[in-house]
mmCIF file of C-alpha atoms in Angstrom:
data_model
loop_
_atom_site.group_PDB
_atom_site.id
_atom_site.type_symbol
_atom_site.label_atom_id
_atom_site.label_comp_id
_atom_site.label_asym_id
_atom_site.label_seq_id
_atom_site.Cartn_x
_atom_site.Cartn_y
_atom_site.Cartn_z
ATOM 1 C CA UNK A 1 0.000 0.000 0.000
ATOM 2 C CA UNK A 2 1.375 3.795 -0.886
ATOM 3 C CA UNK A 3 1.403 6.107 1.558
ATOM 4 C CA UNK A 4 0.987 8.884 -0.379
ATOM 5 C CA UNK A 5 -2.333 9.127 -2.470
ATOM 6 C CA UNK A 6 -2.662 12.322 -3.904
ATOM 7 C CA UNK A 7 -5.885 13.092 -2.975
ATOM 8 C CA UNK A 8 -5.449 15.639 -0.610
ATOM 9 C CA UNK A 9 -3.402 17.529 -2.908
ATOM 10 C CA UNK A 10 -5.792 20.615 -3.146
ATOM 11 C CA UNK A 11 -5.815 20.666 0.206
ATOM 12 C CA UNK A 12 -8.857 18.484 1.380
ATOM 13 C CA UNK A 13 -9.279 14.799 3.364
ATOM 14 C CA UNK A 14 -12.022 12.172 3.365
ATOM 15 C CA UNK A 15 -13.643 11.219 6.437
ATOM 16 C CA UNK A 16 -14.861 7.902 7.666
ATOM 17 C CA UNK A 17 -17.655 7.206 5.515
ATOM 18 C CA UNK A 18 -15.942 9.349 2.309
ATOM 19 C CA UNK A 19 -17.178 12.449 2.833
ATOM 20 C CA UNK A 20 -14.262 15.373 1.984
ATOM 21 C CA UNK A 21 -13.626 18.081 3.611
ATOM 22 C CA UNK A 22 -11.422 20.929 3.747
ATOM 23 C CA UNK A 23 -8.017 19.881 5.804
ATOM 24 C CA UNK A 24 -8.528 22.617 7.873
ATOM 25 C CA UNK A 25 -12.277 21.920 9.410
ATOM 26 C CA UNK A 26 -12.877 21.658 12.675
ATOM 27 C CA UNK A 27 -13.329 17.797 12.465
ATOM 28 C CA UNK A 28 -9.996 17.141 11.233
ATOM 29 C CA UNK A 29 -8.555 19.824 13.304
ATOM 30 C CA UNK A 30 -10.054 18.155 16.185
ATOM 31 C CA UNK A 31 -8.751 14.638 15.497
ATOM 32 C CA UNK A 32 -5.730 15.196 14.141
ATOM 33 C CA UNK A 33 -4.917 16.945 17.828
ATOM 34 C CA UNK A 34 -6.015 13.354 19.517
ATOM 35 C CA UNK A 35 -2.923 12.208 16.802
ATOM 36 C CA UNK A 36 -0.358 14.373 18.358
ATOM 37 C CA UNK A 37 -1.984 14.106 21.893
ATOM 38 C CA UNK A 38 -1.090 10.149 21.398
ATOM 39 C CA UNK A 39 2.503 11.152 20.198
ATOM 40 C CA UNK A 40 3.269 12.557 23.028
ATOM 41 C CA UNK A 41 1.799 10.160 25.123
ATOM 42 C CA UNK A 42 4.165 7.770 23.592
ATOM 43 C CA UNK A 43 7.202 9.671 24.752
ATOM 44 C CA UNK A 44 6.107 9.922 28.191
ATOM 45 C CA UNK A 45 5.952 5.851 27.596
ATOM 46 C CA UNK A 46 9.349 5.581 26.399
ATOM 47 C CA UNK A 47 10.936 7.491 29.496
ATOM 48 C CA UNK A 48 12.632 5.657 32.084
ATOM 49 C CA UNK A 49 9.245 5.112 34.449
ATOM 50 C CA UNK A 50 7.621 2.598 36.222
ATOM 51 C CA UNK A 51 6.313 -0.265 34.395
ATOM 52 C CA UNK A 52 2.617 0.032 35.266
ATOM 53 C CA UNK A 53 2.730 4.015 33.813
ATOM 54 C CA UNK A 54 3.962 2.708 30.652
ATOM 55 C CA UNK A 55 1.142 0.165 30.717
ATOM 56 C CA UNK A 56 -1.640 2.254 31.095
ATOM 57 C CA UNK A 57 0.223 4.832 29.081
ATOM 58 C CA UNK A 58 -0.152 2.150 26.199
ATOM 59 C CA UNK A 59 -3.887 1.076 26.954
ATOM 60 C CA UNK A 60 -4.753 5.437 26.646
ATOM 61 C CA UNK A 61 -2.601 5.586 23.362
ATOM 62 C CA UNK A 62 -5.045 2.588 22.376
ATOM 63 C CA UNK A 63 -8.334 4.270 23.541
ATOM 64 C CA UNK A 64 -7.100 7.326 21.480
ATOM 65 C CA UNK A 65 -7.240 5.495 18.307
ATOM 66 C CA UNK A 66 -10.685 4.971 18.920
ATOM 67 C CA UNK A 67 -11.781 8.990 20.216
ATOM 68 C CA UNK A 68 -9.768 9.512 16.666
ATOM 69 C CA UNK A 69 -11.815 7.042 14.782
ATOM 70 C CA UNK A 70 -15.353 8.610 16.299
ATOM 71 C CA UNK A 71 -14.075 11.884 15.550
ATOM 72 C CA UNK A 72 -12.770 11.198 12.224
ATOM 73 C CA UNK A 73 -16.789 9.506 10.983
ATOM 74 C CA UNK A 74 -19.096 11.849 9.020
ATOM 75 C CA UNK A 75 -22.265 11.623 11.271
ATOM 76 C CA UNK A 76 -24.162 11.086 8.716
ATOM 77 C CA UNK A 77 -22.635 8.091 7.161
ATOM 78 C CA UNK A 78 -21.688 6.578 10.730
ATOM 79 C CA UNK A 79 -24.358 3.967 9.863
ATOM 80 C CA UNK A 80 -24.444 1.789 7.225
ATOM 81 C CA UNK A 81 -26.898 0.669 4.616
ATOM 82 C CA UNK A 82 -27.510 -2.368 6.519
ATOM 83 C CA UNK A 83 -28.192 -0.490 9.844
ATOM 84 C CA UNK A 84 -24.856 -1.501 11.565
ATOM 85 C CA UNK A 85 -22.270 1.103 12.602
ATOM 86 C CA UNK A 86 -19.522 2.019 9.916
ATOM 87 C CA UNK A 87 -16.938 1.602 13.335
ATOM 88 C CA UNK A 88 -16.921 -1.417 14.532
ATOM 89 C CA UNK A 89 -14.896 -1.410 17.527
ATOM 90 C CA UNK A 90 -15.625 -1.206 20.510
ATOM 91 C CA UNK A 91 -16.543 2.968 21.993
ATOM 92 C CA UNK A 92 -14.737 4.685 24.382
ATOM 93 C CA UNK A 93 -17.247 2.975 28.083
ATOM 94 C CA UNK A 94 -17.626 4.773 31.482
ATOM 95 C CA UNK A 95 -15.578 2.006 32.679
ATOM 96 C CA UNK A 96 -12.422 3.556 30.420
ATOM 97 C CA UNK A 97 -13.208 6.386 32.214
ATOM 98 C CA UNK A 98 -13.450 4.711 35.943
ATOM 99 C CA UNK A 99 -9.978 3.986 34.686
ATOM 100 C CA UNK A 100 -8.511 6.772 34.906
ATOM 101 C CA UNK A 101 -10.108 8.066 37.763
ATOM 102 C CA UNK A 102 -9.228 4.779 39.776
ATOM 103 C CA UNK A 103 -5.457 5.863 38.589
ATOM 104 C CA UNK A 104 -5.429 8.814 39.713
ATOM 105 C CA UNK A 105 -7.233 8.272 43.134
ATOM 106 C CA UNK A 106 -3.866 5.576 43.718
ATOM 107 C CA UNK A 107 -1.229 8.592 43.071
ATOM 108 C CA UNK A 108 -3.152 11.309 44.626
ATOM 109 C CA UNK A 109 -2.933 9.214 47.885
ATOM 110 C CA UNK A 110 1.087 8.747 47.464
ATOM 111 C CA UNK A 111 1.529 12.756 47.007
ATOM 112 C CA UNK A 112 0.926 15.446 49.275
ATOM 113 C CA UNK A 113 -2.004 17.341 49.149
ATOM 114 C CA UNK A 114 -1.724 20.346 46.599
ATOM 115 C CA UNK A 115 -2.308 23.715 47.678
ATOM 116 C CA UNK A 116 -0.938 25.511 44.802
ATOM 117 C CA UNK A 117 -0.643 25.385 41.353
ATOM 118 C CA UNK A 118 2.750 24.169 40.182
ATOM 119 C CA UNK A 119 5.192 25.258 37.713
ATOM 120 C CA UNK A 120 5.550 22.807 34.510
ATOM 121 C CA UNK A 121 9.035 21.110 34.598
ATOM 122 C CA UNK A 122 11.165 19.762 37.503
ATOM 123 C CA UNK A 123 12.385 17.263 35.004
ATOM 124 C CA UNK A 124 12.174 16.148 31.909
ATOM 125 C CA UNK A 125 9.957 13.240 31.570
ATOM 126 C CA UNK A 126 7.494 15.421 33.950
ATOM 127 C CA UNK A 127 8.025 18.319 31.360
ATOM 128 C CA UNK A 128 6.530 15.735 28.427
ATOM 129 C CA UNK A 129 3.831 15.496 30.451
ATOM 130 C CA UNK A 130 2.517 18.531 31.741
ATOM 131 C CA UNK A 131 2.772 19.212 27.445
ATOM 132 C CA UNK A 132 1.032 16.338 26.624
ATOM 133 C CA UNK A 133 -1.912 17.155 29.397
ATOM 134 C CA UNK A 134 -1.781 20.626 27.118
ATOM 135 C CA UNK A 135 -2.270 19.490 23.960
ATOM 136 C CA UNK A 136 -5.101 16.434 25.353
ATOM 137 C CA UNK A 137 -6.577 20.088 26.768
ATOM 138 C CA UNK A 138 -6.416 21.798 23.357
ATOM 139 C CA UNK A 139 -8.308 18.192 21.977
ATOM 140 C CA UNK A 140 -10.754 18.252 24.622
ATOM 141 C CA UNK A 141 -11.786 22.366 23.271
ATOM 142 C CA UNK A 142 -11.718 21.332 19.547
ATOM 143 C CA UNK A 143 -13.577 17.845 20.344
ATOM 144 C CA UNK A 144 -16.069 20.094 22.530
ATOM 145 C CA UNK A 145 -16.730 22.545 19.675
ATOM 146 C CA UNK A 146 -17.186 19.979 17.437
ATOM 147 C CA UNK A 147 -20.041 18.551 20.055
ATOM 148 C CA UNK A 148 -21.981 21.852 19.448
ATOM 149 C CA UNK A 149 -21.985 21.489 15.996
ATOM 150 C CA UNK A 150 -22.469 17.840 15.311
ATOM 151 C CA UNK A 151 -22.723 15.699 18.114
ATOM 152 C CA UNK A 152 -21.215 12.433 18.911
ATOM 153 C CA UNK A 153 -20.907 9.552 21.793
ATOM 154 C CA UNK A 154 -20.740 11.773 24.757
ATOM 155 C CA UNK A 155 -17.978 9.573 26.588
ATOM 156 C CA UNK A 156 -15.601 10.521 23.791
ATOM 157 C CA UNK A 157 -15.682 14.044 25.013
ATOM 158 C CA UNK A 158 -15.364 12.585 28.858
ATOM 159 C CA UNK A 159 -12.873 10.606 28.478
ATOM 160 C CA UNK A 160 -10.464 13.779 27.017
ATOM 161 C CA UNK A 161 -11.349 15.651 29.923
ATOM 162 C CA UNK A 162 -10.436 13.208 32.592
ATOM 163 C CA UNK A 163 -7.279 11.639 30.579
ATOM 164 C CA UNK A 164 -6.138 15.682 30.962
ATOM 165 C CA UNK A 165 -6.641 15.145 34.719
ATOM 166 C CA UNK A 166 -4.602 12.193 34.779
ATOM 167 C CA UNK A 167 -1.861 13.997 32.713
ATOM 168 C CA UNK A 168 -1.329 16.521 35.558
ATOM 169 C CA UNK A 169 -1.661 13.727 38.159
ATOM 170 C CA UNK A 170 0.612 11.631 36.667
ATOM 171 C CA UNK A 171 3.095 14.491 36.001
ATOM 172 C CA UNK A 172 2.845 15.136 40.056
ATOM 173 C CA UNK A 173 3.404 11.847 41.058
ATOM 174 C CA UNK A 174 6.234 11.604 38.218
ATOM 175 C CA UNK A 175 8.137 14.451 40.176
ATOM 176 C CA UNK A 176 7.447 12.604 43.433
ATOM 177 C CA UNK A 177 8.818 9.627 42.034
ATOM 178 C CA UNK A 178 11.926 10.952 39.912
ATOM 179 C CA UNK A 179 12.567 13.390 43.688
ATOM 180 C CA UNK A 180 12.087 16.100 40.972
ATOM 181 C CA UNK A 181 11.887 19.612 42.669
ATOM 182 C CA UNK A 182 8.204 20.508 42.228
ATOM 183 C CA UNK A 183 7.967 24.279 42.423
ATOM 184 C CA UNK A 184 4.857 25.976 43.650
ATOM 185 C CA UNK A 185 3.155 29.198 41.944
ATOM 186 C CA UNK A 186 2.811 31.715 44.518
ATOM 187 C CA UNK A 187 1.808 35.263 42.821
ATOM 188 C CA UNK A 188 3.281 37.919 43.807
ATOM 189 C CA UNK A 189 1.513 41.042 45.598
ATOM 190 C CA UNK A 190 1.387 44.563 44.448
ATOM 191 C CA UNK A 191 2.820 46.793 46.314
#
């Protein structure tokens, strides 16, 4: 199979179902973020961290293929002629989300409790992560706009704003674990 097609040439992609649109609408926009969320995601996996992170960290990367694929369907060719769905895979469950929230209810109780915000960085691999929470929040805004103008499976959308959640989370309890200094935001008054 070629990679390269030609089609998009003049500057416009087909959907799931082979509707084309303009490379720049919102749709594309939206899951082509999830695409670079999941890069970075994968470099966070690569860094020298505890087994179990890079697990999980695979199983999200996984799940993101899927918020991509529900994102990436024309609603109105998401179902076939036959009445079955064009995807068929399994969608993005409350229990994926329970996931995450399980996760980060296990590091939250290793950390001390926050009472400020915290600077990005500290170290590296905790620097990848506070930019891949970023871009999963920049996903989450497209993915969200994209709601109000063509809905789609609700726990797509839920499951971007909790995976940010676990981002920061697991960027804390990366600087915990990696003794990384974790510097607190404190503004400073006017005089």
């Amino acid at each position: 199979m070629k990679i390269y097609t030609k089609t998009g040439d003049k500057g416009t992609t087909a959907l799931f179902g082979g509707t084309r649109v303009p490379k720049h609408h919102i749709r594309i926009d939206s899951y082509g973020t999830v695409d670079e969320l999941n890069s970075h995601i994968g470099l966070i996996r690569d860094q020298e961290i505890d087994k179990h992170y890079q697990n999980v960290l695979m199983e999200i990367q996984d799940l993101l293929f899927t918020v991509g694929a529900v994102l990436a369907t024309d609603p109105e060719k998401a179902t076939l002629k036959n009445g079955k769905d064009r995807l068929n895979i399994p969608r993005i469950s409350e229990e994926n989300i329970a996931v995450l929230e399980r996760e980060m209810d296990t590091m939250n109780d290793a950390l001390p409790p926050m009472t400020h915000f915290v600077l990005p960085g500290g170290h590296q691999t905790v620097s990848f992560c506070h930019i891949a929470r970023c871009v999963c929040r920049r996903a989450e805004r497209l993915a969200s706009a994209l709601y109000e103008i063509e809905p789609f499976d609700e726990h797509t959308l839920k499951y971007l704003n909790r995976l940010s959640d676990y981002l920061f989370v697991l960027a804390r309890k990366l600087s915990h674990d990696l003794q990384a200094n974790e510097i607190k935001w404190i503004p400073k008054k006017n005089s």
